[in-house]
CSV table of N, CA and C and ligand atoms in Angstrom, one decimal:
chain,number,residue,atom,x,y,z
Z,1336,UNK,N,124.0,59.9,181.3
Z,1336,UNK,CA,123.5,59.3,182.5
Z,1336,UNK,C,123.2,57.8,182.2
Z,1337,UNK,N,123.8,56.7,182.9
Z,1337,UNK,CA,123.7,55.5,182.5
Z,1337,UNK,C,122.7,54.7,183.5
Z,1338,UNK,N,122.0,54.2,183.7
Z,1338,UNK,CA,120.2,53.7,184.7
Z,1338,UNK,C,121.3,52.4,184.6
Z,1339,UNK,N,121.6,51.7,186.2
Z,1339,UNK,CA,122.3,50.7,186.5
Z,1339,UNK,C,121.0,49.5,186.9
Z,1340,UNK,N,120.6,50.4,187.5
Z,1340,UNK,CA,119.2,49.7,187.9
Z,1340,UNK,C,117.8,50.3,188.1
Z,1341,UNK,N,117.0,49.4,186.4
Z,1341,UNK,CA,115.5,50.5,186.0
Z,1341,UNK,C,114.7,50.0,187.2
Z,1342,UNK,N,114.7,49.1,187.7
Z,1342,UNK,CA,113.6,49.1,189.1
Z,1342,UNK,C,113.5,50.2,190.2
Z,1343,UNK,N,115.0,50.8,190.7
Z,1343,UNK,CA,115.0,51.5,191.5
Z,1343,UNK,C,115.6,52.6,190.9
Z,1344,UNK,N,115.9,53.3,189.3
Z,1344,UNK,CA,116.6,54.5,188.9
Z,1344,UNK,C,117.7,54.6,189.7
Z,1345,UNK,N,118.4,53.5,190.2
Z,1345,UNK,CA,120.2,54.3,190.5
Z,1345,UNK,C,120.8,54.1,189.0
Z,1346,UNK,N,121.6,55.2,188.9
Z,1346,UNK,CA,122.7,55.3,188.0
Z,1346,UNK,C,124.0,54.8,188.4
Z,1347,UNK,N,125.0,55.1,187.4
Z,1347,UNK,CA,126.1,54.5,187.7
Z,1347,UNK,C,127.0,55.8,188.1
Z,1348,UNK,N,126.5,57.0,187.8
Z,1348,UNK,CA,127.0,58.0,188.9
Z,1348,UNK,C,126.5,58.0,190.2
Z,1349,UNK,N,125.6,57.4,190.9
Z,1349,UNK,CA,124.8,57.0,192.3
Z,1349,UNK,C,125.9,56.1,193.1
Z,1350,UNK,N,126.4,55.0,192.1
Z,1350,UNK,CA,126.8,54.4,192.3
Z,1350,UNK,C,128.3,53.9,193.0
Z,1351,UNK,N,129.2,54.9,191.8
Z,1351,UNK,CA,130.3,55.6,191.6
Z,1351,UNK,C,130.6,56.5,193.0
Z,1352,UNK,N,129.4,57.4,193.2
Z,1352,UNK,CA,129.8,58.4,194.5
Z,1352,UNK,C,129.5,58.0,195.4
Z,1353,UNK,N,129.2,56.9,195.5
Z,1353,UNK,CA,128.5,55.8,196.7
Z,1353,UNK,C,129.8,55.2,197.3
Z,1354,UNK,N,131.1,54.4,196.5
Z,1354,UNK,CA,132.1,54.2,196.6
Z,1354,UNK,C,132.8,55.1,197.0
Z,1355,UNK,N,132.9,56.1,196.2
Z,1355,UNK,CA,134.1,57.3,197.0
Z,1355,UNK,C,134.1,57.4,198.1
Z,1356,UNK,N,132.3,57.5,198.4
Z,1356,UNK,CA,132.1,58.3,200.0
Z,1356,UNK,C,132.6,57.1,200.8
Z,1357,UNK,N,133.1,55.8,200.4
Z,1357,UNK,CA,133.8,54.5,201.4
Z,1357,UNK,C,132.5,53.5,201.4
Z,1358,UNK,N,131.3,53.6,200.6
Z,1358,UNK,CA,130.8,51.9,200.7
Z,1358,UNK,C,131.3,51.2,199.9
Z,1359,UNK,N,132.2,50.7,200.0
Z,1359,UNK,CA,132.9,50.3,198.9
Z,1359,UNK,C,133.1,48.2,199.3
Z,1360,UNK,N,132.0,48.1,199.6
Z,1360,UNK,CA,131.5,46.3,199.5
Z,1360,UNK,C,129.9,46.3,199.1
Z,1361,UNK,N,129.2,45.3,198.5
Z,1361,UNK,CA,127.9,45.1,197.8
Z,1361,UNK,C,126.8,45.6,198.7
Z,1362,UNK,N,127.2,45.0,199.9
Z,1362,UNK,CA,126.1,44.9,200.9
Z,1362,UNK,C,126.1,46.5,201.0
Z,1363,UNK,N,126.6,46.7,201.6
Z,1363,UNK,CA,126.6,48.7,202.3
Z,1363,UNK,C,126.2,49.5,201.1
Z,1364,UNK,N,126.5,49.5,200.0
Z,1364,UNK,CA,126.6,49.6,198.6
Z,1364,UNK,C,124.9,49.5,198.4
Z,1365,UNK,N,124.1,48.3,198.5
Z,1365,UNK,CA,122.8,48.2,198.2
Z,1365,UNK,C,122.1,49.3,199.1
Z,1366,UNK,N,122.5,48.7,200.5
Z,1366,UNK,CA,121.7,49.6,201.4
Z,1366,UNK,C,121.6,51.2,201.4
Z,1367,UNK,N,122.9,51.8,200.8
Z,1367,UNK,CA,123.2,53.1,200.6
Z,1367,UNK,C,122.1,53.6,199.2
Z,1368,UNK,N,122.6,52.6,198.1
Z,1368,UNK,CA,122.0,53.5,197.1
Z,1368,UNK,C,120.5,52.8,196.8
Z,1369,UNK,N,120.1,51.5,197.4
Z,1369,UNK,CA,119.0,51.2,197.4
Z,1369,UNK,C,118.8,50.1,195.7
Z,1370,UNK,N,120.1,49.8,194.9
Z,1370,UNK,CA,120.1,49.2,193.8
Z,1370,UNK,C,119.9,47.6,194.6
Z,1371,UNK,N,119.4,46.6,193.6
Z,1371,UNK,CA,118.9,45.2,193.9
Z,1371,UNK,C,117.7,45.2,195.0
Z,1372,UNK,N,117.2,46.5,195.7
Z,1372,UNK,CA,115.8,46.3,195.8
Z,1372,UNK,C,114.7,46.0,195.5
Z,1373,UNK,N,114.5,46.4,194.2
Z,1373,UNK,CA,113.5,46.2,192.9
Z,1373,UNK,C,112.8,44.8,192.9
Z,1374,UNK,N,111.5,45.2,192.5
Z,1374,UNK,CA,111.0,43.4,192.1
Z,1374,UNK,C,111.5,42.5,191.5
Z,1375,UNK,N,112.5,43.2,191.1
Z,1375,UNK,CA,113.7,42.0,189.9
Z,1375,UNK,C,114.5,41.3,190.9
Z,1376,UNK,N,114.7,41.8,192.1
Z,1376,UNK,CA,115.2,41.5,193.0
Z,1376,UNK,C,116.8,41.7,192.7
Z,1377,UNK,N,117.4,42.5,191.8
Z,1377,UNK,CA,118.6,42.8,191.2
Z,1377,UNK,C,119.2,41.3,190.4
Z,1378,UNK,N,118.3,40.7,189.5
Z,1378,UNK,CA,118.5,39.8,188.6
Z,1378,UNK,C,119.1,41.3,187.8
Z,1379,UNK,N,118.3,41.9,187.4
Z,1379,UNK,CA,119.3,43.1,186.5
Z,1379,UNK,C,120.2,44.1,186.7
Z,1380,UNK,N,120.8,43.9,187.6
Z,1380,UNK,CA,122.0,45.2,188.3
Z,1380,UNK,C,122.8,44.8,189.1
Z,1381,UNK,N,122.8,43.6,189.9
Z,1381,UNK,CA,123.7,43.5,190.7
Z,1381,UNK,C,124.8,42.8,189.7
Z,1382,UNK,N,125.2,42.2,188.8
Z,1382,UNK,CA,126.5,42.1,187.7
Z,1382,UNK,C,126.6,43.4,187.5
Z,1383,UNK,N,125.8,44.2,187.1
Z,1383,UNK,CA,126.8,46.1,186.7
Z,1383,UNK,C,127.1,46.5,187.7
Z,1384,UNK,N,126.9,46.0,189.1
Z,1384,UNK,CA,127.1,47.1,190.3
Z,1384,UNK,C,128.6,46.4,190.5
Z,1385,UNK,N,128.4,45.0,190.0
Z,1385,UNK,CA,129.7,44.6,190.9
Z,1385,UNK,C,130.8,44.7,189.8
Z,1386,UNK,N,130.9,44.8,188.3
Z,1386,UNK,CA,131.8,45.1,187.6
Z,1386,UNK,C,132.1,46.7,187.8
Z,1387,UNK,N,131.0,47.7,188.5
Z,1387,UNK,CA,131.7,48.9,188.5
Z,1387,UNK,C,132.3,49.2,189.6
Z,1388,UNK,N,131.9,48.6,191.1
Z,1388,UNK,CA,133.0,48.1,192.6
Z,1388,UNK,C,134.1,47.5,191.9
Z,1389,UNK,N,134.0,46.9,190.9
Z,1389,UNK,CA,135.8,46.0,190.9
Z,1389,UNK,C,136.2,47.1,190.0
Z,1390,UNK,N,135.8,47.7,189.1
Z,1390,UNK,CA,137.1,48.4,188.3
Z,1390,UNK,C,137.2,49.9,189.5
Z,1391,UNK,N,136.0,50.6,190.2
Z,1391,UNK,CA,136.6,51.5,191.2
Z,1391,UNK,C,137.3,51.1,192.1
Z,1392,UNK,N,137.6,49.9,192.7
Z,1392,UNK,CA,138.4,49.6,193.5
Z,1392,UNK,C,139.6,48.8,192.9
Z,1393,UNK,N,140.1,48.7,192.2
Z,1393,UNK,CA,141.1,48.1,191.7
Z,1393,UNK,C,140.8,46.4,191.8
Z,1394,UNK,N,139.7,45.8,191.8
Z,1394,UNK,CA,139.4,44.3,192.0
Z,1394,UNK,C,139.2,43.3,191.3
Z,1395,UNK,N,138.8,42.0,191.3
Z,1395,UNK,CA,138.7,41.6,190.6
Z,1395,UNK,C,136.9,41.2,191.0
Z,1396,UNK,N,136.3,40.8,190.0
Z,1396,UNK,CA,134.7,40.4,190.5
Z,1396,UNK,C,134.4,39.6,191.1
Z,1397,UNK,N,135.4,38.6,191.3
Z,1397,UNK,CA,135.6,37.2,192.3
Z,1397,UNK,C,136.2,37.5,193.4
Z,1398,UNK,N,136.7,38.6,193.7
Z,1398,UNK,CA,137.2,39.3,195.1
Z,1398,UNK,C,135.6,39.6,195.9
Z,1399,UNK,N,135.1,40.0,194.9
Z,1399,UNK,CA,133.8,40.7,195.9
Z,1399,UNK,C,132.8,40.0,196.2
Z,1400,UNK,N,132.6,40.1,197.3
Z,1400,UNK,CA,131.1,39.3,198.0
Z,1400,UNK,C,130.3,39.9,197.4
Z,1401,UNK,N,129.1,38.9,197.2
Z,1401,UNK,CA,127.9,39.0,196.4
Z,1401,UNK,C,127.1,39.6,197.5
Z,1402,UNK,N,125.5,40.5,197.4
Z,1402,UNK,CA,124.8,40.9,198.7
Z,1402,UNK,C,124.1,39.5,199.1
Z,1403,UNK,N,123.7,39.8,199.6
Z,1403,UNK,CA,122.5,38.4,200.7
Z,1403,UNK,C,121.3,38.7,200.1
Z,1404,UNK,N,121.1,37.3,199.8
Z,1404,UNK,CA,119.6,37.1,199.1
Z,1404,UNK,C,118.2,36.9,200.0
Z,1405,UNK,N,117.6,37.7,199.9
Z,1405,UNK,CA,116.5,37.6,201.3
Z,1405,UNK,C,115.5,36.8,200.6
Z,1406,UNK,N,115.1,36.0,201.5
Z,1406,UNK,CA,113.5,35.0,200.6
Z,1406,UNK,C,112.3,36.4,200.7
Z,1407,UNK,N,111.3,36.0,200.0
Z,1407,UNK,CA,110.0,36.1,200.1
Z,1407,UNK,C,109.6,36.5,201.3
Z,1408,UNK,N,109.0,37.7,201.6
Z,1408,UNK,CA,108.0,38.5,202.3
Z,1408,UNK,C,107.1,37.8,203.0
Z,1409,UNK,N,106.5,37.0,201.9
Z,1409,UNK,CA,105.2,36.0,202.7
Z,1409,UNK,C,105.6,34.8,201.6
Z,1410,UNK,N,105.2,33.4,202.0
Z,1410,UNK,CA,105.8,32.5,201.6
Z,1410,UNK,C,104.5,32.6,200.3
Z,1411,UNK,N,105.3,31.8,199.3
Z,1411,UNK,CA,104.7,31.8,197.7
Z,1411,UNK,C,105.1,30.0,197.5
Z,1412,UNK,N,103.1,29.6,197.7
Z,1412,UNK,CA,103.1,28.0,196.9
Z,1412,UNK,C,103.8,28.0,195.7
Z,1413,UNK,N,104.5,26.5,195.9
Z,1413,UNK,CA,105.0,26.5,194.4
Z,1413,UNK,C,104.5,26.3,193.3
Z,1414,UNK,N,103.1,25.8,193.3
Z,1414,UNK,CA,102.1,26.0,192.5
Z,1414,UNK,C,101.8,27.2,191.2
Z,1415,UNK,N,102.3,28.2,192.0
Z,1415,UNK,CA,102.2,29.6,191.5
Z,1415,UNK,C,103.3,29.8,190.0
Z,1416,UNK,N,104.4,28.3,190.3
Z,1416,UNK,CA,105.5,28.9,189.4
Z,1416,UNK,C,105.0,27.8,188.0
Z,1417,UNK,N,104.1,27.1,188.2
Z,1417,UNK,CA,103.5,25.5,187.3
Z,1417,UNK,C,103.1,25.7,186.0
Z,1418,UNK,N,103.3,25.9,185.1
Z,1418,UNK,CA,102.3,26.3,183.7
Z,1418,UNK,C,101.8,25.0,183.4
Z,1419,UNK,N,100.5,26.0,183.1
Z,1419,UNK,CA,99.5,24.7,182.7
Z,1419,UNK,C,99.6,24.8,180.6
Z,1420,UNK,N,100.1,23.7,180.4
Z,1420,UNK,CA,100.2,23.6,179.3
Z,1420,UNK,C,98.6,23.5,178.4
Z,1421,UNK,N,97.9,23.6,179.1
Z,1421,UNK,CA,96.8,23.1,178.5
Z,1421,UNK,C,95.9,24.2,177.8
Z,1422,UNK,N,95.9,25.1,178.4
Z,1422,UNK,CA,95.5,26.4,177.8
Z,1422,UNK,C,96.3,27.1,176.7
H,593,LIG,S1,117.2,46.3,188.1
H,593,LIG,FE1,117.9,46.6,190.1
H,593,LIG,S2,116.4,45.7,191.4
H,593,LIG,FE2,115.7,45.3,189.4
């Protein structure tokens, strides 16, 4: 069993039977198996999700649309991102 994405535990058999059953684009694909919801925001899984959409579908990775990146929940000052070197 291969963990495509540790935020949300889909595997790459989740993923794989996700396609057969015909989600077979990123977007429908997330919303089915719930990969790239994670706090990572799928910085860690959406490149595996989309290398294993292009080889089940005969594609290339530049064929496939990327999902839609949703902003922030509640807006985050950018203050928050600042390191204070000083400490
Ligand atoms: S690894 Fe998939 S959302 Fe974080």
């Amino acid at each position: 069993m291969k963990i495509i994405c540790r935020c949300e535990d889909i595997t790459e058999n989740d993923i794989v039977r996700a396609i057969r059953e015909g989600y077979n684009d990123m977007e429908s694909l997330k919303r089915v198996t719930g990969f790239g919801t994670g706090p990572c925001q799928g910085k860690g899984c959406v490149l595996a999700v989309m290398k294993i959409l292009a080889r089940e579908t005969n594609k290339n990775t530049a064929e496939l649309r990327p999902i839609t990146a949703r902003t922030p929940l509640d807006p985050v000052y950018m203050g928050v991102f600042v390191v204070d070197r000083k400490h």
